[in-house]
PDB file of C-alpha atoms in Angstrom:
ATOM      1  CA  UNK A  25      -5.662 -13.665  17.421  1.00  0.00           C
ATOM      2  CA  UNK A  26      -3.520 -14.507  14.150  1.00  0.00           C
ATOM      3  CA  UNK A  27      -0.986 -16.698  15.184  1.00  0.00           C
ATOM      4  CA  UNK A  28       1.305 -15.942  11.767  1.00  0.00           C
ATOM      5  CA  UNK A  29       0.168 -11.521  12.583  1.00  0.00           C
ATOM      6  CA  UNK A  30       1.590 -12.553  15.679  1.00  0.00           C
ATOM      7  CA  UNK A  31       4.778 -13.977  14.868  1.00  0.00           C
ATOM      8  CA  UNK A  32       5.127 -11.074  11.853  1.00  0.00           C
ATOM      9  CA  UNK A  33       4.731  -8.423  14.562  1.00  0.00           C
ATOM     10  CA  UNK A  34       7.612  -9.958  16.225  1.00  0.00           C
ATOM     11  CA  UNK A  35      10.034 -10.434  13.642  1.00  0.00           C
ATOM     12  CA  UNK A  36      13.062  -8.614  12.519  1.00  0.00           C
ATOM     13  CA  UNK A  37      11.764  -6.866   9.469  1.00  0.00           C
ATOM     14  CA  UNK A  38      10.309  -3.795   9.768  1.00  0.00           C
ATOM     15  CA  UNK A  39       7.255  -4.999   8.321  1.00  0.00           C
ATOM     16  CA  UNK A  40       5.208  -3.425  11.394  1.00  0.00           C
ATOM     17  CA  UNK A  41       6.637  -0.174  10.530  1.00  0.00           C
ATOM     18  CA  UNK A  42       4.707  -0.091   7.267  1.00  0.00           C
ATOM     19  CA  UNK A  43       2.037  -1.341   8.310  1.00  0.00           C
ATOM     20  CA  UNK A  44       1.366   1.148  10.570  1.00  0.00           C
ATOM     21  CA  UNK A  45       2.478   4.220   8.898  1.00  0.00           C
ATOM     22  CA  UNK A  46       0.675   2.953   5.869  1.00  0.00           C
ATOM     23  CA  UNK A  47      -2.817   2.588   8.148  1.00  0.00           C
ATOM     24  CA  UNK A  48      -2.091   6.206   9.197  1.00  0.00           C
ATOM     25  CA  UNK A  49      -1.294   7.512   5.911  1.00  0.00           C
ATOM     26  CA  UNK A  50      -4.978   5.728   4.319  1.00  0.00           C
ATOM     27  CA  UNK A  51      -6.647   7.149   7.511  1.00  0.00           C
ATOM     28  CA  UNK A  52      -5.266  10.576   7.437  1.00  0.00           C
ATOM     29  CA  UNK A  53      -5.672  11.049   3.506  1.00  0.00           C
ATOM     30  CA  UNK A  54      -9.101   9.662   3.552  1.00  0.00           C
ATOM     31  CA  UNK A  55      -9.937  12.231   6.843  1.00  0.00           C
ATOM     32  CA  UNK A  56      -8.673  15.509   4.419  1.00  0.00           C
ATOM     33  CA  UNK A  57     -10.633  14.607   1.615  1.00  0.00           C
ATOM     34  CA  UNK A  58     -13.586  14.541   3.140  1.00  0.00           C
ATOM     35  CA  UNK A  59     -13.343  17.485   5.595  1.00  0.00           C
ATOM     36  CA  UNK A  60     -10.911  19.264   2.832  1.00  0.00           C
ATOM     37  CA  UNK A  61      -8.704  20.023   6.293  1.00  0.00           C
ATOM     38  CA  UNK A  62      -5.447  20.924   5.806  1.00  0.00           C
ATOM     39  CA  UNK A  63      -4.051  19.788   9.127  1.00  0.00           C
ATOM     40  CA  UNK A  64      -4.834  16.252   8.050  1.00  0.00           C
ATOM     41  CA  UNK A  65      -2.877  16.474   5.385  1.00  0.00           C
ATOM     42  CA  UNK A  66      -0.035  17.570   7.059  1.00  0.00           C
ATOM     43  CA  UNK A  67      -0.698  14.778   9.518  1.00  0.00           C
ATOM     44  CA  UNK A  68      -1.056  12.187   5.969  1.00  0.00           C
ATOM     45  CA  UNK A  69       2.020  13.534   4.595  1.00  0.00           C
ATOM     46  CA  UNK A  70       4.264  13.080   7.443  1.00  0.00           C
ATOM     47  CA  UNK A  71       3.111   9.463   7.692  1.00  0.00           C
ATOM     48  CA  UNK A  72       3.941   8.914   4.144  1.00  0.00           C
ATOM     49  CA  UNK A  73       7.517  10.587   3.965  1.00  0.00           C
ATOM     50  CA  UNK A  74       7.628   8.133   7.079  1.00  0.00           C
ATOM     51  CA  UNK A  75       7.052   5.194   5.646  1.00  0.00           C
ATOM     52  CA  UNK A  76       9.023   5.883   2.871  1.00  0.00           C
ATOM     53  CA  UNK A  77      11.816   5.086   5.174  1.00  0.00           C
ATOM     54  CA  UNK A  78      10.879   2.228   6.752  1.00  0.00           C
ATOM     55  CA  UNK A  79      12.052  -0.031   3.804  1.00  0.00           C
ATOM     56  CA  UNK A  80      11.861  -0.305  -0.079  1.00  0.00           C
ATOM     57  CA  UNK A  81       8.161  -1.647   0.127  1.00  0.00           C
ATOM     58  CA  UNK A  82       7.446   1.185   1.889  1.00  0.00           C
ATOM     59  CA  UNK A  83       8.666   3.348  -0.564  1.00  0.00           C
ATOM     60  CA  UNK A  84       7.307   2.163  -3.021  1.00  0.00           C
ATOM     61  CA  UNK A  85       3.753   2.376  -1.028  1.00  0.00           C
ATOM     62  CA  UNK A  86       4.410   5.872  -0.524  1.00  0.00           C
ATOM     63  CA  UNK A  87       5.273   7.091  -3.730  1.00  0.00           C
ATOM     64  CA  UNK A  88       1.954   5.197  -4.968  1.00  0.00           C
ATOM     65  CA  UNK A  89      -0.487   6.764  -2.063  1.00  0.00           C
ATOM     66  CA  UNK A  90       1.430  10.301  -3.707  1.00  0.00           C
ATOM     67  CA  UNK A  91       0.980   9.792  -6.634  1.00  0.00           C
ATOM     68  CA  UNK A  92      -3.254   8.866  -6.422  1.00  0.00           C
ATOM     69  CA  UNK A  93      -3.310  12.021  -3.876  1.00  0.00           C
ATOM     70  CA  UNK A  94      -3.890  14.097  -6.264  1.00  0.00           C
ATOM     71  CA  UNK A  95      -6.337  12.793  -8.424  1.00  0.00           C
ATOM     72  CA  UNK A  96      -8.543  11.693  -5.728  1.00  0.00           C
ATOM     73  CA  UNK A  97      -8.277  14.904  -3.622  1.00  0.00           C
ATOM     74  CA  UNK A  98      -9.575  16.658  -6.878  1.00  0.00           C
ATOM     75  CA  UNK A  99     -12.370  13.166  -7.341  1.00  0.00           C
ATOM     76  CA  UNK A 100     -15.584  15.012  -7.021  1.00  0.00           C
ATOM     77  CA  UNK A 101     -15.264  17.802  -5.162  1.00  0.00           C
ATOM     78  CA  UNK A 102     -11.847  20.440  -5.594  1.00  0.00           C
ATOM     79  CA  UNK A 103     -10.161  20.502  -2.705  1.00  0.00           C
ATOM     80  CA  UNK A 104      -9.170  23.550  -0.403  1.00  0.00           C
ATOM     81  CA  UNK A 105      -5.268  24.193  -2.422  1.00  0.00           C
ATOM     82  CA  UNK A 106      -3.772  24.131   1.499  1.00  0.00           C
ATOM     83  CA  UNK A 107      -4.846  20.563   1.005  1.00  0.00           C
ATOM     84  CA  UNK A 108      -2.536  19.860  -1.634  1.00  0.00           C
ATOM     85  CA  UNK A 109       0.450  22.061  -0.991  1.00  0.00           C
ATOM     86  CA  UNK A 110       0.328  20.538   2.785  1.00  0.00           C
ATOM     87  CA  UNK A 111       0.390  17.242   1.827  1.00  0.00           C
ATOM     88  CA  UNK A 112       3.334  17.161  -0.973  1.00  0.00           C
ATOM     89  CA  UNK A 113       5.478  19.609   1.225  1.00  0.00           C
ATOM     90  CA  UNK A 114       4.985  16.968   4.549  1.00  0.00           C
ATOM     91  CA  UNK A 115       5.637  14.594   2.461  1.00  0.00           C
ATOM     92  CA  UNK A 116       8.733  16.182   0.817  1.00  0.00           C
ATOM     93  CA  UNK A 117      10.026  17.051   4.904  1.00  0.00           C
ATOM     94  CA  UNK A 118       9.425  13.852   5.981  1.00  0.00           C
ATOM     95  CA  UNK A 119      10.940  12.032   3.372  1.00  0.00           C
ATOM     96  CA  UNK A 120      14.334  14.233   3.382  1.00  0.00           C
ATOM     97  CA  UNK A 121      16.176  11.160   5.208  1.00  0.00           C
ATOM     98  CA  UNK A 122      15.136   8.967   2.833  1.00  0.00           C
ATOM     99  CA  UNK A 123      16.358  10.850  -0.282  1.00  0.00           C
ATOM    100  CA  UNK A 124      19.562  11.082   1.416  1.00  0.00           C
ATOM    101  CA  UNK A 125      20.152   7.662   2.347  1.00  0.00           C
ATOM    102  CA  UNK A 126      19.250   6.125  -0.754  1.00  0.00           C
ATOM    103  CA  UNK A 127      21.672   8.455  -2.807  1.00  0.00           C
ATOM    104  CA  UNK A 128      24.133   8.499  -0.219  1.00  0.00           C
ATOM    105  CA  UNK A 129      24.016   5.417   2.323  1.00  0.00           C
ATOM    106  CA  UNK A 130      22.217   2.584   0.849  1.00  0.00           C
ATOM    107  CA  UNK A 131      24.280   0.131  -0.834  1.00  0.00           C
ATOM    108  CA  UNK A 132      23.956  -0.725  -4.345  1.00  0.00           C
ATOM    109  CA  UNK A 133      21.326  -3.787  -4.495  1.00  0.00           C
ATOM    110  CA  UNK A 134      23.204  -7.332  -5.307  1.00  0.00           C
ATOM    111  CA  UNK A 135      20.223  -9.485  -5.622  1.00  0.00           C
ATOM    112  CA  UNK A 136      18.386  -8.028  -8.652  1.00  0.00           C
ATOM    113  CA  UNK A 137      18.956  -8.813 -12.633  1.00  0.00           C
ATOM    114  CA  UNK A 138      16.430  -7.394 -15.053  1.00  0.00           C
ATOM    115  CA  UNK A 139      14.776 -10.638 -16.466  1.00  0.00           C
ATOM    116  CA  UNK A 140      13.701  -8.897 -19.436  1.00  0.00           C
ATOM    117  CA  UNK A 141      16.838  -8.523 -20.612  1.00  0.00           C
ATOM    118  CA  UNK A 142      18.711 -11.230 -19.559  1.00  0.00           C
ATOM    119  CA  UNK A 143      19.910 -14.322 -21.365  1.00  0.00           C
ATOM    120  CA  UNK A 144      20.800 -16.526 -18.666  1.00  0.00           C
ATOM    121  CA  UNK A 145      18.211 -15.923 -16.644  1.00  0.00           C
ATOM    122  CA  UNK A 146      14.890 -14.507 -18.709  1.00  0.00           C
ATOM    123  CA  UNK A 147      11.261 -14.398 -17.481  1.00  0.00           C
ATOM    124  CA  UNK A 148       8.831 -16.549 -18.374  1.00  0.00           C
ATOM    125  CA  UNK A 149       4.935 -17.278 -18.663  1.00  0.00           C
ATOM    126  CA  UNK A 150       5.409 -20.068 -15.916  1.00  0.00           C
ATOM    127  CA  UNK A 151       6.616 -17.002 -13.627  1.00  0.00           C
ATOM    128  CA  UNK A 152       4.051 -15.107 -14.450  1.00  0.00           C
ATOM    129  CA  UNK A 153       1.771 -18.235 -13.479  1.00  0.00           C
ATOM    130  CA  UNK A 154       3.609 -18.718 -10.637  1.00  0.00           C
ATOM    131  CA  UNK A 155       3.053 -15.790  -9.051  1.00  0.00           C
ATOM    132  CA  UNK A 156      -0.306 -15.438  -9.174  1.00  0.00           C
ATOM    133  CA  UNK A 157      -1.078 -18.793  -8.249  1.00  0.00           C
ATOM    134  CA  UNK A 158       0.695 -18.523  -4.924  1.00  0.00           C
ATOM    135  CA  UNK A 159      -1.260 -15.138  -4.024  1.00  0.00           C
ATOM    136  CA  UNK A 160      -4.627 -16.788  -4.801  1.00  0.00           C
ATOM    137  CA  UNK A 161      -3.037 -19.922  -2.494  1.00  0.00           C
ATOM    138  CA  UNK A 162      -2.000 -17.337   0.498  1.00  0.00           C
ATOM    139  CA  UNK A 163      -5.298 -15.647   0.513  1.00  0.00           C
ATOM    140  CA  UNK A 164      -6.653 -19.234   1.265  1.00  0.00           C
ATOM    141  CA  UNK A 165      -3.852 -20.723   3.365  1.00  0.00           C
ATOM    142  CA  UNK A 166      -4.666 -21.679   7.262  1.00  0.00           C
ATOM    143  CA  UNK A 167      -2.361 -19.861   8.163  1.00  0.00           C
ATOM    144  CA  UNK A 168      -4.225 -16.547   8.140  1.00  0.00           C
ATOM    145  CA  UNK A 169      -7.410 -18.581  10.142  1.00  0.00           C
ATOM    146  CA  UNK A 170      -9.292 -17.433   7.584  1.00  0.00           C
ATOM    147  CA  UNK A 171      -8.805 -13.696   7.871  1.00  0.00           C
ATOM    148  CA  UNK A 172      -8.552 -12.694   4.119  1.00  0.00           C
ATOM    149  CA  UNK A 173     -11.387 -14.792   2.857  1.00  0.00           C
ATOM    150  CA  UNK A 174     -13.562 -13.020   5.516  1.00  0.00           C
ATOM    151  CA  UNK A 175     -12.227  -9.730   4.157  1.00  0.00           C
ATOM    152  CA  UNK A 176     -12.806 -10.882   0.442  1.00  0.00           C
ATOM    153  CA  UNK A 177     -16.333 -11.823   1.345  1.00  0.00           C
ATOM    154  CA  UNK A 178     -16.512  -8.275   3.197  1.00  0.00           C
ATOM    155  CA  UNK A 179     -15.569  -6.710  -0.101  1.00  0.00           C
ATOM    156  CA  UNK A 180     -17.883  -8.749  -2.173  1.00  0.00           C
ATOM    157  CA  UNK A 181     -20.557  -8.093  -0.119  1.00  0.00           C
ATOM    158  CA  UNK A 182     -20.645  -4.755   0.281  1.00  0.00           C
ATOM    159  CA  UNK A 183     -18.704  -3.478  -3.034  1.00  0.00           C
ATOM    160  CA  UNK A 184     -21.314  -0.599  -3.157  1.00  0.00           C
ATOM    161  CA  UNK A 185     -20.383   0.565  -0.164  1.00  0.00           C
ATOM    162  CA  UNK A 186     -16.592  -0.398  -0.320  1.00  0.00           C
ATOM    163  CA  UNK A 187     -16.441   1.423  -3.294  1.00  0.00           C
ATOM    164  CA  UNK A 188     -18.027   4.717  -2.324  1.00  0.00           C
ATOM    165  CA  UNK A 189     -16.005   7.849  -3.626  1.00  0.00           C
ATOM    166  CA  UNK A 190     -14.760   8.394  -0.144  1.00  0.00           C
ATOM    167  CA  UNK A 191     -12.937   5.247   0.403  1.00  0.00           C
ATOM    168  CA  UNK A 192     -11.769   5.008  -3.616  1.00  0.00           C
ATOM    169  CA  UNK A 193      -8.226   5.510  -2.803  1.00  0.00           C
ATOM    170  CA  UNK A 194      -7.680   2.282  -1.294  1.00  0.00           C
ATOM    171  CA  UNK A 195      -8.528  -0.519  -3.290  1.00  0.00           C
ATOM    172  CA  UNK A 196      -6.704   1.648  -6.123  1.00  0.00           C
ATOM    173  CA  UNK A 197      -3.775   1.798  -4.126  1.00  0.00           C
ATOM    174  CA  UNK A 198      -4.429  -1.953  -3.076  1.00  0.00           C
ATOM    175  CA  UNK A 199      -4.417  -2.878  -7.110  1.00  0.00           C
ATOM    176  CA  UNK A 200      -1.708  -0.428  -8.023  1.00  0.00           C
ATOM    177  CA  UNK A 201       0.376  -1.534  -5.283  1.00  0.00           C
ATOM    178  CA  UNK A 202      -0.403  -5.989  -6.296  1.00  0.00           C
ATOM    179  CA  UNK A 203       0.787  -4.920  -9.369  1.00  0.00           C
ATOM    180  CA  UNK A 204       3.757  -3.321  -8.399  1.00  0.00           C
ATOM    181  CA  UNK A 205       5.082  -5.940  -6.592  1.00  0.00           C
ATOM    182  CA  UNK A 206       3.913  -8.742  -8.692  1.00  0.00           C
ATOM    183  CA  UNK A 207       5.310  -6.843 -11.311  1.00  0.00           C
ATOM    184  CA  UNK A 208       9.161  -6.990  -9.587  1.00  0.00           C
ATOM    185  CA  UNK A 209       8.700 -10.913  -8.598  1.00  0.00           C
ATOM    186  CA  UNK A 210       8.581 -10.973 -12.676  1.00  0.00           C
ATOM    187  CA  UNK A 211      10.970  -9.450 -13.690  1.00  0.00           C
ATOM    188  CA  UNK A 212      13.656  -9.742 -11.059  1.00  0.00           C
ATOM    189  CA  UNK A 213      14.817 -13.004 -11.870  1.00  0.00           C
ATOM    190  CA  UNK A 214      17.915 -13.201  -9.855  1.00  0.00           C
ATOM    191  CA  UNK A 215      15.625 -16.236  -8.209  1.00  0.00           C
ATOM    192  CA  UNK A 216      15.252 -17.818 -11.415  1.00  0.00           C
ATOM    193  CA  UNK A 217      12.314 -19.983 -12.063  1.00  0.00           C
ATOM    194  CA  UNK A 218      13.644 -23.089  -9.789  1.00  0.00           C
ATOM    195  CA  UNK A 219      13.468 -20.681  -6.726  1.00  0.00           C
ATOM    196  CA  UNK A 220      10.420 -18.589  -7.723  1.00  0.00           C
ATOM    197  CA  UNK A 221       8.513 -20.775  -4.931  1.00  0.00           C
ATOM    198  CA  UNK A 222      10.490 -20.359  -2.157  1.00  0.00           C
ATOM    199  CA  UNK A 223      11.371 -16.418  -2.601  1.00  0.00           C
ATOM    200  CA  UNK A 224       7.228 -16.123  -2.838  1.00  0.00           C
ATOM    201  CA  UNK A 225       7.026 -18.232   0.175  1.00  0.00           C
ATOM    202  CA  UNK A 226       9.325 -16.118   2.328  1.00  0.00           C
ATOM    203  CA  UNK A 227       8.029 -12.914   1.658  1.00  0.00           C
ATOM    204  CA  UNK A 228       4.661 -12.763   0.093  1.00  0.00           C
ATOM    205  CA  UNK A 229       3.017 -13.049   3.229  1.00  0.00           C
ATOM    206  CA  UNK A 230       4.893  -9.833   5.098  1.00  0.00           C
ATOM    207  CA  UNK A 231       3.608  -7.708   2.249  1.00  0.00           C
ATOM    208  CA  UNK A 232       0.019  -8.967   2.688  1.00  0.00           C
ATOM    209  CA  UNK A 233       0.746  -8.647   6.553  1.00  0.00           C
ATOM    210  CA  UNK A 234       2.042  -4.586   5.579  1.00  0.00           C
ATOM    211  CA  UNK A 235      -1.282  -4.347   4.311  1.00  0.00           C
ATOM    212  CA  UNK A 236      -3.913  -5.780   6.618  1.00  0.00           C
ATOM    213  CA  UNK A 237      -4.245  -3.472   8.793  1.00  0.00           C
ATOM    214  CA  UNK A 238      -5.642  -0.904   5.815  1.00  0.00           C
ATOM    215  CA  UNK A 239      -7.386  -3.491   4.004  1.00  0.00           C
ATOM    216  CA  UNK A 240      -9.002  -4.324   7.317  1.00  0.00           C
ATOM    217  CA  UNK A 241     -10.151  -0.279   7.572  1.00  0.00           C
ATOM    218  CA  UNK A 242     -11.255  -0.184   4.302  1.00  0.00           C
ATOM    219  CA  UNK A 243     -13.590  -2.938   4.907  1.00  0.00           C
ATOM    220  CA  UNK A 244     -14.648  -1.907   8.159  1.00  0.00           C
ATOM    221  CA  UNK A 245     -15.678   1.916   7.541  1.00  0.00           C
ATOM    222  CA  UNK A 246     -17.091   0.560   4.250  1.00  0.00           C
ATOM    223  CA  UNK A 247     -19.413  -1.635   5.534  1.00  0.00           C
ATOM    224  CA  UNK A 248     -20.161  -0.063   8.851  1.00  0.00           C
ATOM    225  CA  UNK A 249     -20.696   3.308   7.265  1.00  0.00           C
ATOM    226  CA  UNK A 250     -24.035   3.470   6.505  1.00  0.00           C
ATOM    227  CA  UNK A 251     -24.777   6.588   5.441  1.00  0.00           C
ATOM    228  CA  UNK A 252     -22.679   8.689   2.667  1.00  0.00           C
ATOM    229  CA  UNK A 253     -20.478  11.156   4.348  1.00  0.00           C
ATOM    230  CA  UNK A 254     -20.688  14.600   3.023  1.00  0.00           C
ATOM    231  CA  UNK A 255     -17.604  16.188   1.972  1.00  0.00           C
ATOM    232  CA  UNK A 256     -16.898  19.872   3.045  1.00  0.00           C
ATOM    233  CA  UNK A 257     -16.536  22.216   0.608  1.00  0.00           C
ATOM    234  CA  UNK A 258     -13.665  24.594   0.727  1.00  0.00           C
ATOM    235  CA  UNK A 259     -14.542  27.740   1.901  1.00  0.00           C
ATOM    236  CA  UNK A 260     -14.948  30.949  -0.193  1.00  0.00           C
ATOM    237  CA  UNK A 261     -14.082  34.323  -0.661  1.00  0.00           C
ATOM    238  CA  UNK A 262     -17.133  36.534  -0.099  1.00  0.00           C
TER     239      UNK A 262
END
């Protein structure tokens, strides 16, 4: 067992919260593309206007998984339209709360100036360094016991199966959702480039934590899977 998963499980963030609703939304949105079944989708929607809630990181994961949905339900093979239309309108149910606490309830954010922009406090190539330094140094730290470079290796050594059409959506997400974030430590220099360090250092590793249990699936069914599923086709009209 993980001693830092541990101690993350147990905080007071809500990192658990997206972690799980994120596993359920990969699972579920992975399980309706390949048996094109609606009630899946339902089932992946609901997780994702769900998570949407749980905090901004899950927001933002959400609104990324939405966005891929439809491209990779149409990857292939075109997908049975109650695929679709159940997905965005769970979604769009689930997520009603969220729309109306972050136009309504939320406070304004205090702890963000646009770096680009700035003169006091600009970005900066070192930032940029920075931050990709540290997530190449927390894939590697002891922390973990070695549970990332395990999953790496997973990944490296079975890419052809990682990468199977089926399974697509994830390291996508995974890449869209690295640069996201990375994206934000950059430019949100309100922890200017003297404190860089010690904001990555406090919350880098919940949003790897958020993710693990995913990347963990990913790797799993990918390499465990040996055979290519078959997709079902929707059905049609005689």
């Amino acid at each position: 067992t993980s001693t830092m998963y541990v101690k993350l499980s147990l905080s007071q963030y809500a990192d658990i919260v997206v972690a799980y609703y994120l596993l359920a939304a990969v699972v579920c949105v992975v399980l309706a593309k390949l048996e094109n079944n609606p009630g899946y989708a339902v089932a992946a929607g609901s997780a994702l206007g769900f998570l949407s809630f749980s905090k901004g990181e899950g927001l933002m994961a959400a609104g990324i998984i939405g966005v891929l949905a439809a491209g990779y339900f149409f990857y292939k093979n075109k997908p049975d339209k109650r695929v679709l239309i159940n997905l965005y309108t769970a979604a769009m149910a689930a997520g009603i709360v969220t729309v109306v606490f972050t136009l309504f309830v939320a406070p304004k954010s205090t702890t963000f100036i646009n770096g680009l922009v700035s003169d006091t406090n600009p970005v900066s190539w070192f930032r940029l360094r920075a931050i990709f330094s540290f997530i190449l140094v927390e894939l590697v730290s002891p922390t973990w016991n070695g549970l990332w470079i395990l999953l790496v290796l997973g990944i490296l050594l079975g890419a052809s199966r990682c990468f199977r059409r089926h399974l697509i959506i994830i390291p996508v997400f995974l890449l869209g959702y690295i640069l996201v974030i990375s994206a934000y430590y950059f430019v949100n220099t309100y922890f200017d480039n003297t404190r860089i360090f010690w904001w990555l250092q406090v919350s880098l590793h919940r949003l790897m934590y958020a993710t693990l249990p995913s990347v963990m699936f990913w790797v799993f069914v990918g390499l465990w899977m040996r055979h290519k599923p078959v997709e079902t086709s929707p059905p049609t009209n005689s």
